XYZ file of C-alpha atoms in Angstrom:
688
model
C -16.956 -45.693 45.561
C -19.486 -44.765 42.920
C -21.477 -47.595 41.449
C -20.973 -48.453 37.764
C -24.645 -47.808 36.925
C -24.352 -44.340 38.478
C -21.259 -43.624 36.383
C -23.136 -44.739 33.295
C -26.014 -42.443 34.185
C -23.657 -39.513 34.735
C -21.985 -40.167 31.406
C -25.346 -40.265 29.669
C -26.363 -37.014 31.378
C -23.048 -35.384 30.385
C -23.548 -36.554 26.818
C -27.078 -35.082 26.861
C -25.758 -31.743 28.120
C -22.996 -31.811 25.460
C -25.422 -32.597 22.665
C -27.784 -29.907 23.920
C -24.893 -27.423 23.898
C -23.936 -28.403 20.376
C -27.555 -28.068 19.296
C -27.797 -24.663 20.920
C -24.588 -23.519 19.216
C -25.746 -24.859 15.914
C -29.123 -23.157 16.245
C -27.425 -19.892 17.179
C -25.121 -20.152 14.176
C -28.117 -20.725 11.927
C -29.854 -17.659 13.326
C -26.663 -15.613 12.951
C -26.536 -16.623 9.294
C -30.228 -15.886 8.863
C -29.611 -12.362 10.147
C -27.305 -11.857 7.150
C -29.929 -13.330 4.823
C -32.660 -11.100 6.199
C -30.602 -7.893 6.089
C -29.431 -8.680 2.576
C -32.832 -9.414 1.093
C -34.399 -6.445 2.901
C -31.745 -3.981 1.728
C -31.911 -5.162 -1.878
C -35.701 -5.028 -1.783
C -35.704 -1.483 -0.385
C -33.196 -0.328 -2.991
C -35.061 -2.253 -5.685
C -31.604 -3.138 -6.924
C -28.792 -5.474 -6.001
C -27.723 -9.082 -5.617
C -29.362 -11.019 -2.764
C -28.409 -14.509 -3.948
C -24.747 -14.601 -2.986
C -25.151 -13.137 0.533
C -27.919 -15.612 1.249
C -25.848 -18.471 -0.126
C -22.594 -17.586 1.682
C -24.119 -16.531 5.011
C -23.135 -19.740 6.797
C -19.598 -19.547 5.406
C -19.397 -16.026 6.812
C -20.401 -17.306 10.253
C -17.698 -19.967 10.119
C -15.001 -17.447 9.262
C -15.984 -14.191 10.941
C -17.219 -15.584 14.217
C -14.538 -18.175 14.764
C -11.357 -17.214 12.923
C -11.157 -13.664 11.596
C -8.787 -11.501 13.656
C -10.014 -7.925 13.516
C -11.096 -5.005 15.662
C -14.276 -3.160 14.608
C -13.228 -0.176 16.750
C -9.885 0.100 14.911
C -10.280 -0.956 11.269
C -6.656 0.022 10.530
C -4.949 -2.152 13.131
C -1.685 -3.241 11.497
C -1.881 -6.944 12.337
C -5.550 -7.532 11.528
C -6.529 -10.292 9.167
C -7.514 -8.992 5.754
C -10.894 -10.000 4.365
C -11.603 -9.546 0.671
C -15.029 -9.994 -0.901
C -13.846 -10.774 -4.417
C -17.404 -11.438 -5.620
C -18.196 -7.835 -4.770
C -21.693 -7.810 -6.263
C -22.730 -9.595 -3.067
C -21.825 -6.473 -1.093
C -24.731 -6.810 1.323
C -22.993 -9.822 2.813
C -20.060 -7.615 3.798
C -22.205 -4.678 4.909
C -24.261 -7.021 7.083
C -21.098 -8.425 8.663
C -19.610 -5.006 9.301
C -22.834 -3.760 10.851
C -23.417 -6.835 13.002
C -19.846 -7.121 14.297
C -19.714 -3.500 15.417
C -18.065 -1.355 12.747
C -19.191 2.249 12.298
C -21.940 1.242 9.919
C -25.347 1.864 11.526
C -28.558 0.220 10.355
C -29.592 3.465 8.658
C -26.729 2.965 6.199
C -28.004 -0.507 5.326
C -31.421 1.011 4.722
C -29.706 3.413 2.304
C -28.100 0.624 0.314
C -27.094 1.787 -3.177
C -28.243 5.355 -2.512
C -26.295 8.540 -3.202
C -23.475 9.235 -0.714
C -24.353 6.285 1.509
C -21.642 4.141 3.085
C -23.219 1.129 1.383
C -22.607 1.582 -2.350
C -23.590 -1.097 -4.857
C -20.141 -2.678 -4.701
C -17.722 -2.366 -1.759
C -15.553 0.738 -2.065
C -12.292 1.244 -0.235
C -12.222 4.501 1.710
C -16.012 4.784 1.841
C -16.998 2.059 4.285
C -15.054 1.247 7.468
C -13.743 -2.297 7.279
C -13.730 -2.569 3.484
C -10.177 -3.544 2.538
C -10.454 -3.059 -1.221
C -12.889 -1.988 -3.893
C -14.328 -5.036 -5.601
C -16.822 -5.605 -8.356
C -14.733 -6.238 -11.463
C -14.515 -9.984 -10.938
C -11.131 -11.539 -10.381
C -9.451 -8.428 -9.053
C -10.410 -9.072 -5.429
C -8.560 -12.385 -5.322
C -5.690 -10.632 -7.134
C -5.554 -7.843 -4.548
C -5.631 -10.534 -1.877
C -2.566 -12.201 -3.379
C -0.804 -8.835 -3.097
C -1.907 -8.466 0.524
C -0.740 -11.959 1.409
C 2.576 -11.342 -0.331
C 3.054 -8.061 1.552
C 2.312 -9.828 4.841
C 4.833 -12.553 4.096
C 7.579 -10.135 3.075
C 6.995 -7.764 5.998
C 7.029 -10.697 8.422
C 10.352 -11.890 7.006
C 11.749 -8.360 7.148
C 10.567 -7.267 10.602
C 9.795 -10.312 12.766
C 12.420 -11.522 15.165
C 12.636 -14.707 17.265
C 9.883 -14.535 19.871
C 8.400 -11.403 18.287
C 5.964 -12.259 15.484
C 4.464 -8.812 15.234
C 3.400 -9.356 11.617
C 1.332 -12.513 11.702
C -2.037 -12.423 9.982
C -4.055 -14.143 7.297
C -5.728 -12.937 4.140
C -9.157 -14.454 3.541
C -11.071 -14.259 0.278
C -14.632 -15.036 -0.683
C -14.915 -15.700 -4.399
C -17.357 -17.251 -6.825
C -17.459 -18.914 -10.213
C -17.215 -15.543 -11.950
C -13.878 -14.722 -10.316
C -12.533 -18.110 -11.321
C -13.650 -17.657 -14.923
C -11.802 -14.366 -15.272
C -8.346 -14.874 -16.747
C -6.677 -12.755 -14.077
C -7.466 -15.422 -11.478
C -5.249 -17.846 -13.381
C -2.399 -15.322 -13.454
C -2.394 -14.504 -9.753
C -3.279 -17.881 -8.292
C -0.497 -19.514 -10.266
C 1.986 -17.001 -8.842
C 0.553 -17.355 -5.320
C 1.226 -21.088 -5.424
C 4.756 -20.584 -6.732
C 5.520 -18.051 -3.988
C 4.008 -20.343 -1.308
C 1.654 -17.778 0.171
C 0.408 -20.157 2.834
C -1.469 -17.473 4.776
C -3.820 -16.871 1.859
C -7.098 -18.767 2.285
C -9.792 -18.556 -0.383
C -13.324 -19.841 0.138
C -15.030 -20.682 -3.145
C -18.792 -20.259 -3.334
C -19.442 -23.244 -5.578
C -23.103 -22.708 -6.407
C -22.937 -23.402 -10.149
C -24.928 -20.270 -11.037
C -24.022 -17.048 -12.836
C -26.121 -14.346 -14.484
C -26.813 -16.447 -17.571
C -27.864 -19.508 -15.573
C -26.182 -22.834 -14.776
C -22.462 -22.498 -15.436
C -21.952 -26.155 -16.349
C -22.436 -25.238 -20.017
C -19.535 -22.773 -20.057
C -17.505 -23.418 -16.869
C -17.077 -27.125 -16.355
C -13.404 -27.565 -15.584
C -12.072 -29.444 -12.568
C -11.323 -26.395 -10.439
C -9.804 -28.312 -7.494
C -7.322 -29.996 -9.845
C -6.534 -26.634 -11.423
C -5.575 -25.220 -8.047
C -3.628 -28.310 -7.064
C -1.652 -27.812 -10.279
C -0.905 -24.244 -9.164
C 0.642 -25.631 -5.969
C -2.310 -24.886 -3.691
C -3.690 -26.920 -0.834
C -7.267 -27.812 -1.778
C -9.985 -28.820 0.668
C -12.827 -30.353 -1.315
C -16.516 -30.954 -0.745
C -17.181 -28.706 2.244
C -20.850 -28.125 3.075
C -21.135 -24.365 2.664
C -24.305 -24.326 4.754
C -22.598 -25.840 7.778
C -20.680 -23.160 9.668
C -18.889 -25.729 11.813
C -17.707 -27.638 8.742
C -16.408 -24.398 7.242
C -14.662 -23.501 10.490
C -12.945 -26.905 10.633
C -11.792 -26.492 7.035
C -10.297 -23.090 7.848
C -8.512 -24.528 10.876
C -7.061 -27.215 8.626
C -6.033 -24.633 6.018
C -4.066 -22.693 8.620
C -1.765 -25.681 9.080
C -0.802 -25.871 5.408
C 2.471 -24.634 3.932
C 0.581 -23.645 0.773
C -2.222 -21.220 -0.071
C -5.564 -22.957 0.375
C -8.751 -23.164 -1.676
C -11.734 -24.335 0.370
C -14.440 -25.613 -1.967
C -17.803 -24.772 -0.389
C -20.861 -26.293 -2.035
C -23.814 -23.913 -1.642
C -27.192 -23.019 -3.049
C -27.493 -19.455 -4.274
C -30.296 -17.662 -2.445
C -30.360 -20.272 0.328
C -33.542 -19.829 2.370
C -35.740 -18.623 -0.457
C -38.327 -21.391 -0.908
C -39.058 -20.696 -4.584
C -35.887 -19.061 -5.948
C -32.966 -20.738 -4.190
C -30.612 -22.491 -6.574
C -31.664 -20.472 -9.620
C -30.304 -17.474 -11.497
C -33.533 -15.605 -10.646
C -32.085 -14.704 -7.247
C -28.676 -13.627 -8.527
C -29.174 -9.982 -9.424
C -32.740 -8.948 -8.635
C -34.829 -8.331 -5.505
C -36.814 -11.307 -4.281
C -40.062 -9.370 -4.240
C -42.396 -8.812 -1.299
C -44.209 -12.151 -1.606
C -41.024 -14.219 -1.765
C -39.463 -12.299 1.108
C -42.524 -13.059 3.217
C -42.257 -16.723 2.286
C -38.523 -16.686 3.066
C -39.164 -15.266 6.516
C -41.505 -18.147 7.210
C -39.051 -20.696 5.805
C -36.227 -19.309 7.939
C -38.401 -18.942 11.021
C -37.468 -15.262 11.075
C -40.487 -13.463 12.534
C -38.965 -10.002 12.573
C -39.724 -6.806 10.713
C -37.410 -5.612 7.926
C -34.021 -4.523 9.286
C -34.915 -5.759 12.768
C -32.272 -7.903 14.462
C -32.989 -9.462 17.889
C -30.705 -8.513 20.765
C -29.288 -11.988 21.263
C -28.145 -12.109 17.630
C -26.549 -8.683 17.909
C -24.825 -9.917 21.032
C -23.630 -13.103 19.361
C -22.190 -11.185 16.415
C -20.691 -8.269 18.375
C -16.920 -8.470 18.029
C -15.889 -5.153 19.568
C -14.694 -6.481 22.939
C -13.066 -9.535 21.387
C -11.377 -7.366 18.786
C -10.155 -4.857 21.347
C -8.739 -7.684 23.443
C -6.894 -9.097 20.433
C -5.383 -5.717 19.570
C -4.562 -5.060 23.238
C -2.541 -8.270 23.391
C -0.776 -7.335 20.160
C 0.002 -3.865 21.535
C 1.645 -5.444 24.573
C 3.731 -7.654 22.301
C 4.610 -4.698 20.099
C 5.766 -2.699 23.122
C 8.144 -5.513 24.040
C 9.335 -5.541 20.438
C 9.812 -1.763 20.481
C 11.808 -1.949 23.712
C 14.162 -4.503 22.186
C 14.209 -3.241 18.571
C 13.332 0.467 18.685
C 14.636 1.286 15.210
C 12.776 -1.590 13.595
C 9.546 -0.657 15.373
C 9.807 2.970 14.278
C 10.583 1.925 10.711
C 7.593 -0.407 10.563
C 5.244 2.269 11.842
C 6.624 4.851 9.410
C 6.148 2.562 6.468
C 2.666 1.398 7.472
C 1.649 5.063 7.750
C 2.967 5.682 4.248
C 5.400 8.383 5.322
C 8.718 8.849 3.543
C 12.005 8.986 5.421
C 13.487 12.388 6.229
C 16.340 11.508 3.849
C 14.146 11.225 0.758
C 13.773 14.900 -0.212
C 17.495 15.737 0.206
C 18.455 12.628 -1.750
C 16.105 13.543 -4.600
C 17.400 17.115 -4.720
C 20.985 15.915 -4.746
C 20.212 13.528 -7.569
C 18.588 16.296 -9.623
C 21.824 18.273 -9.307
C 23.748 15.206 -10.427
C 21.508 14.870 -13.493
C 22.289 18.423 -14.464
C 26.022 18.043 -13.996
C 26.299 14.706 -15.819
C 24.111 15.877 -18.726
C 23.675 12.304 -19.984
C 22.036 11.461 -23.285
C 20.335 8.130 -22.625
C 17.012 6.445 -23.235
C 14.517 7.609 -20.631
C 14.022 3.975 -19.587
C 17.689 4.076 -18.569
C 17.135 7.478 -16.961
C 14.339 5.818 -14.994
C 16.619 3.043 -13.800
C 19.237 5.589 -12.801
C 16.612 7.397 -10.711
C 15.583 4.135 -9.051
C 19.234 3.385 -8.302
C 19.729 6.809 -6.728
C 16.550 6.789 -4.635
C 16.380 3.141 -3.531
C 18.892 3.503 -0.666
C 16.483 5.847 1.158
C 13.399 3.828 0.161
C 13.546 0.436 1.882
C 9.806 0.246 1.159
C 10.471 0.044 -2.594
C 8.958 -3.145 -4.076
C 9.860 -3.308 -7.745
C 9.035 -5.789 -10.441
C 8.342 -6.475 -14.078
C 6.118 -8.682 -16.211
C 8.988 -10.742 -17.646
C 10.699 -7.657 -19.097
C 13.130 -6.652 -16.379
C 16.029 -6.264 -18.801
C 13.902 -4.050 -21.057
C 11.887 -2.086 -18.493
C 14.969 -1.618 -16.297
C 12.950 -1.740 -13.076
C 15.756 -3.447 -11.172
C 18.666 -1.851 -9.343
C 22.058 -2.992 -8.071
C 20.982 -3.775 -4.500
C 17.604 -5.325 -5.241
C 16.902 -8.931 -4.372
C 14.500 -11.260 -6.155
C 11.385 -12.403 -4.299
C 11.158 -16.193 -4.135
C 8.935 -18.641 -2.304
C 11.676 -19.287 0.228
C 13.478 -15.961 0.057
C 12.715 -12.376 1.043
C 13.201 -9.872 -1.716
C 12.174 -6.469 -3.035
C 11.895 -7.188 -6.742
C 9.159 -9.449 -8.108
C 9.382 -11.481 -11.283
C 5.696 -11.421 -12.155
C 6.089 -13.474 -15.319
C 4.002 -12.682 -18.393
C 1.095 -11.514 -16.258
C 0.548 -7.786 -16.869
C -2.991 -7.654 -15.480
C -2.124 -9.865 -12.545
C 0.978 -7.798 -11.783
C -0.981 -4.563 -11.690
C -3.725 -5.941 -9.432
C -1.177 -7.578 -7.109
C 0.613 -4.218 -6.887
C -2.697 -2.678 -5.801
C -3.013 -5.332 -3.096
C 0.519 -4.609 -1.857
C -0.313 -0.911 -1.734
C -3.581 -1.583 0.113
C -1.834 -3.725 2.704
C 0.769 -1.092 3.444
C 4.466 -1.270 4.212
C 5.707 -1.168 0.614
C 5.502 1.172 -2.362
C 5.030 -1.133 -5.349
C 6.100 -0.432 -8.908
C 6.038 -2.737 -11.886
C 6.941 -2.502 -15.539
C 5.894 -3.672 -18.976
C 5.812 -2.264 -22.510
C 3.396 0.632 -22.902
C 1.322 -1.156 -25.514
C 0.616 -3.898 -22.972
C -0.912 -1.402 -20.580
C -4.106 -2.514 -22.338
C -3.819 -5.807 -20.470
C -3.477 -3.939 -17.175
C -6.010 -1.238 -17.807
C -8.777 -2.237 -15.406
C -6.328 -2.655 -12.538
C -4.846 0.773 -13.326
C -8.369 2.172 -13.268
C -9.036 0.526 -9.907
C -5.824 1.983 -8.494
C -7.007 5.429 -9.561
C -10.485 4.822 -8.144
C -9.050 3.707 -4.790
C -6.377 6.459 -4.756
C -3.574 3.959 -4.267
C 0.148 4.624 -4.315
C 0.851 2.189 -7.139
C 3.460 3.163 -9.722
C 3.031 1.716 -13.214
C 6.190 1.842 -15.324
C 5.731 1.671 -19.100
C 8.646 1.619 -21.508
C 8.966 1.416 -25.320
C 6.523 4.262 -25.493
C 5.937 4.925 -29.195
C 6.897 4.179 -32.790
C 10.388 4.844 -31.445
C 10.770 1.206 -30.447
C 11.136 0.495 -34.136
C 11.413 -2.930 -35.681
C 8.989 -4.778 -33.402
C 6.283 -3.128 -35.456
C 2.708 -1.960 -34.901
C 1.781 -4.735 -32.443
C 4.283 -3.272 -30.014
C 4.227 0.399 -30.994
C 2.049 2.502 -28.743
C -0.086 5.015 -30.541
C -3.256 5.598 -28.550
C -2.026 4.476 -25.148
C -0.602 7.667 -23.658
C -3.723 9.621 -24.543
C -6.032 6.944 -23.195
C -4.153 6.744 -19.895
C -4.483 10.519 -19.504
C -8.255 10.082 -19.647
C -8.362 7.992 -16.451
C -9.398 10.261 -13.557
C -6.839 10.571 -10.760
C -4.079 8.808 -12.704
C -0.979 10.997 -12.843
C 0.711 10.379 -16.198
C 4.328 11.413 -16.912
C 6.209 11.212 -20.209
C 9.593 12.800 -19.453
C 12.164 13.881 -22.028
C 15.495 13.292 -20.281
C 17.256 12.325 -17.062
C 16.151 15.389 -15.108
C 12.488 15.145 -16.026
C 12.587 11.389 -15.336
C 13.931 12.035 -11.834
C 11.222 14.624 -11.156
C 8.568 12.179 -12.406
C 9.821 9.461 -10.069
C 9.928 11.896 -7.169
C 6.355 13.030 -7.792
C 5.091 9.445 -8.057
C 6.812 8.384 -4.828
C 5.623 11.425 -2.883
C 2.031 11.066 -4.078
C -0.074 9.400 -1.389
C -3.504 9.872 -2.917
C -3.275 8.208 -6.274
C -1.318 6.103 -8.755
C 1.145 7.229 -11.375
C 1.988 6.018 -14.863
C 5.598 6.719 -15.824
C 6.211 6.434 -19.557
C 9.701 6.011 -20.965
C 11.444 5.627 -24.302
C 13.516 2.831 -25.766
C 15.625 5.211 -27.834
C 18.130 7.770 -26.560
C 16.879 11.256 -25.733
C 19.270 14.227 -25.635
C 19.856 15.921 -22.311
C 18.421 19.437 -22.030
C 20.182 22.076 -19.879
C 17.902 24.023 -17.524
C 17.947 26.783 -14.963
C 17.062 26.149 -11.318
C 13.689 27.821 -11.886
C 12.966 25.522 -14.815
C 13.844 22.434 -12.790
C 11.437 23.593 -10.089
C 8.671 24.115 -12.648
C 8.952 20.569 -14.031
C 6.884 19.476 -11.027
C 4.041 21.683 -12.351
C 3.591 19.326 -15.288
C 4.373 21.861 -18.027
C 6.853 24.705 -18.240
C 8.781 26.952 -20.608
C 11.854 25.072 -21.751
C 13.038 27.559 -24.374
C 12.206 31.115 -25.314
C 13.473 32.989 -28.382
C 16.527 35.190 -27.905
C 14.661 38.102 -29.453
C 11.977 37.947 -26.805
C 9.213 38.046 -29.418
C 7.085 34.876 -29.485
C 5.483 34.088 -32.832
C 4.490 30.532 -31.968
C 4.496 27.968 -29.166
C 5.500 24.354 -29.677
C 4.222 21.919 -27.027
C 5.954 18.540 -26.835
C 6.640 15.621 -24.529
C 9.225 12.894 -24.137
C 11.347 12.004 -27.146
C 9.673 14.701 -29.276
C 11.197 17.510 -27.179
C 14.387 17.145 -29.197
C 12.443 17.688 -32.431
C 10.722 20.740 -30.960
C 14.049 22.308 -29.965
C 15.578 21.594 -33.377
C 12.607 23.153 -35.141
C 12.691 26.221 -32.870
C 16.369 26.805 -33.633
C 15.772 26.545 -37.383
C 12.824 28.911 -37.249
C 14.786 31.444 -35.255
C 17.354 31.556 -38.063
C 14.438 32.515 -40.299
C 13.548 35.360 -37.970
C 10.668 33.629 -36.172
C 10.551 33.437 -32.396
C 9.375 30.087 -31.047
C 8.711 29.121 -27.422
C 9.128 25.438 -26.605
C 6.946 24.131 -23.791
C 7.799 20.789 -22.272
C 4.694 19.141 -20.850
C 5.822 15.887 -19.252
C 2.552 15.596 -17.320
C -0.585 17.052 -18.832
C -2.546 15.745 -15.856
C -0.457 17.812 -13.439
C -0.335 20.856 -15.716
C -4.122 20.868 -15.991
C -4.334 21.197 -12.202
C -2.358 24.454 -12.151
C -4.088 27.807 -11.733
C -5.182 29.828 -14.732
C -2.476 32.437 -14.222
C 0.336 29.919 -14.438
C -1.168 28.107 -17.423
C -1.566 31.361 -19.375
C 2.014 32.340 -18.521
C 3.204 29.108 -20.129
C 0.704 29.118 -23.008
C 0.083 32.795 -23.779
C -3.204 33.594 -25.549
C -3.512 34.582 -29.190
C -0.271 32.919 -30.219
C -0.458 29.829 -32.491
C 0.228 26.563 -30.666
C 1.560 23.429 -32.319
C 1.705 20.151 -30.410
C 4.109 17.298 -31.174
C 3.798 13.764 -29.807
C 4.396 10.376 -31.396
C 0.836 9.263 -30.689
C -2.741 10.066 -31.612
C -3.343 13.740 -32.276
C -6.893 14.014 -30.908
C -5.813 14.562 -27.311
C -3.878 17.748 -28.006
C -6.623 19.824 -29.582
C -7.951 20.691 -26.122
C -5.017 23.085 -25.716
C -6.315 25.262 -28.539
C -3.698 24.111 -31.013
C -3.537 25.399 -34.550
C -1.918 22.112 -35.606
C -0.837 18.789 -34.136
C 1.963 16.545 -35.372
C 1.107 13.031 -34.283
C 0.518 9.483 -35.450
C -3.110 8.741 -36.259
C -2.577 5.308 -37.757
C -0.938 2.183 -36.450
C 2.814 2.061 -36.858
C 5.104 0.124 -39.157
C 8.014 -2.249 -38.710
C 11.247 -0.380 -39.430
C 14.133 1.315 -37.637
C 12.941 4.189 -35.447
C 14.650 6.913 -37.475
C 12.923 5.809 -40.644
C 9.571 5.683 -38.895
C 9.847 9.226 -37.572
C 10.605 10.445 -41.077
C 7.814 8.324 -42.580
C 5.229 9.771 -40.182
C 6.388 13.343 -40.674
C 7.924 13.739 -37.240
C 10.977 15.686 -38.368
C 12.312 19.142 -37.614
C 11.774 20.137 -41.261
C 8.120 19.117 -41.298
C 7.433 20.744 -37.953
C 9.109 23.967 -39.111
C 6.911 24.048 -42.212
C 3.790 23.556 -40.086
C 4.769 26.317 -37.682
C 5.350 28.743 -40.560
C 1.955 27.897 -42.027
C 0.216 28.464 -38.679
C 1.955 31.809 -38.172
C 1.003 32.945 -41.668
C -2.666 32.043 -41.091
C -2.924 34.027 -37.887
């Protein structure tokens, strides 16, 4: 029997060993965080450009998440069931680059030394597709958290669709780092409100509450009760977490994982933590520390290493390759069991995550194009769009539709679609009046994989969405933006709702494929092209008013996919002029051509539903459609400036804001009539 005093001594010794272990762990965590601080300040200093303050301030938070919770595999950045990490405050990119380098992604130290340099894998802000492990391009504040909402929503819906009892093959979290700037941006209100309503409980955001932005202390312009704001959204809020205590952060994350709501973890930090003279001030936000301050910071952090030098034990502590491989290996074993029991489901999941279309898509599209020709329907192209969705949806289980509170006007729903709710799987999202939020969430869904998102609003409100559309184009995402009520043709709602400059401005966005079809057949081709396109987004633009059906040959139908094609040639064979038109103005072009032919003038009508696609065609094809030395007249119910690039002799457009009146009256008021166009064509021919 052991004496009581001996037991007491053993307990004291055990306690000593435990405390020593805790101290050792804590010291290691501090050094792991300091590695991030050192790499970040060194890279920014070498580039003489960048933002060292946020990485230094959030370094301990990163340790708490990445070393203890984040499920990922540096040797396979595309593992389906990895956790998603989004750096919404993307100006602090060196935090992410440091983490990717330290944990074992294909991002060698040389790339960190080339921070912000041409063609490096460490650009100024994180860029999707450039750096392994970067889940989305961030920088425009607020869009990272918005993308994350889309990712979390995709995870939830895929889990509900594919998981089976005992087989949770889709089971991961979406983590977000964000700062005061993200929370000030209006888009954060849009998406976080929806995230709470939809109960996205596997979305965990860690707020870097440092009270500093570029202009200084935010208390003078951002002084709301943020925790209460998020509680009002329906979020779980964990307040007053010490952002410089990795263990405290880790405990908060563990608590967040148990919630049935999305979680905001409020981490109080000092920007530029570790810098003895700049920490806590705006001076460290967006400028290098300078050689003297970096030297002082090294002393303050007890970091006696050269720039970009990381000791072996810290590399070892951060290295996640073996842990990540083990996690994915276990998932692969589970997935094999799932595949053995549900082979069709497993194959479908893999197909969709790879972004491949089913073998039935192309035949279904071709069959529908034949149906369009046989039915010859005169309908608004927004209705033609809905008809295309209805026809294609049965072979596109990955379709994820939606609208910004305009479903009945945009017609983005279909007979078999089901509304997404917090407690219900669906494939059609009621985004509410949140155009910007909708577009950025769609980008997040696309980034996650498994669904092809599309969402609608009025074309004039594309202005609200514009930066998210731009980001989709920059990231080459398969997001489909549906815009209806495309011109003065919407009529009585007046100039606030009548798009004038919008089509032209969208065409100016690089890598955005813009379609403005004229009837059911062109609308179907536009939808087919958008769905098939893997390397970029599409904007599909549709009318409110009816557009007459146009008969076509098989060759003409094939050429629609080239963006522009000959829709009508004169019976005489002699071409005196070419009229180029799009969308609802095709009917005017055809009417004018017929009138001019009666006057002995031969007019070719070119339909150009997608100038962006037509511009990509070879010179031979373009000259065959637009022959040289023949006067060209363009017609579109929008600004005329865009069309002059096609060497036009005249353009019929709308170079002022619209008016409130019935559509027919407006077209006559703005000179968009067959008579006016005929007069213009005659004048251009006579001047040749």
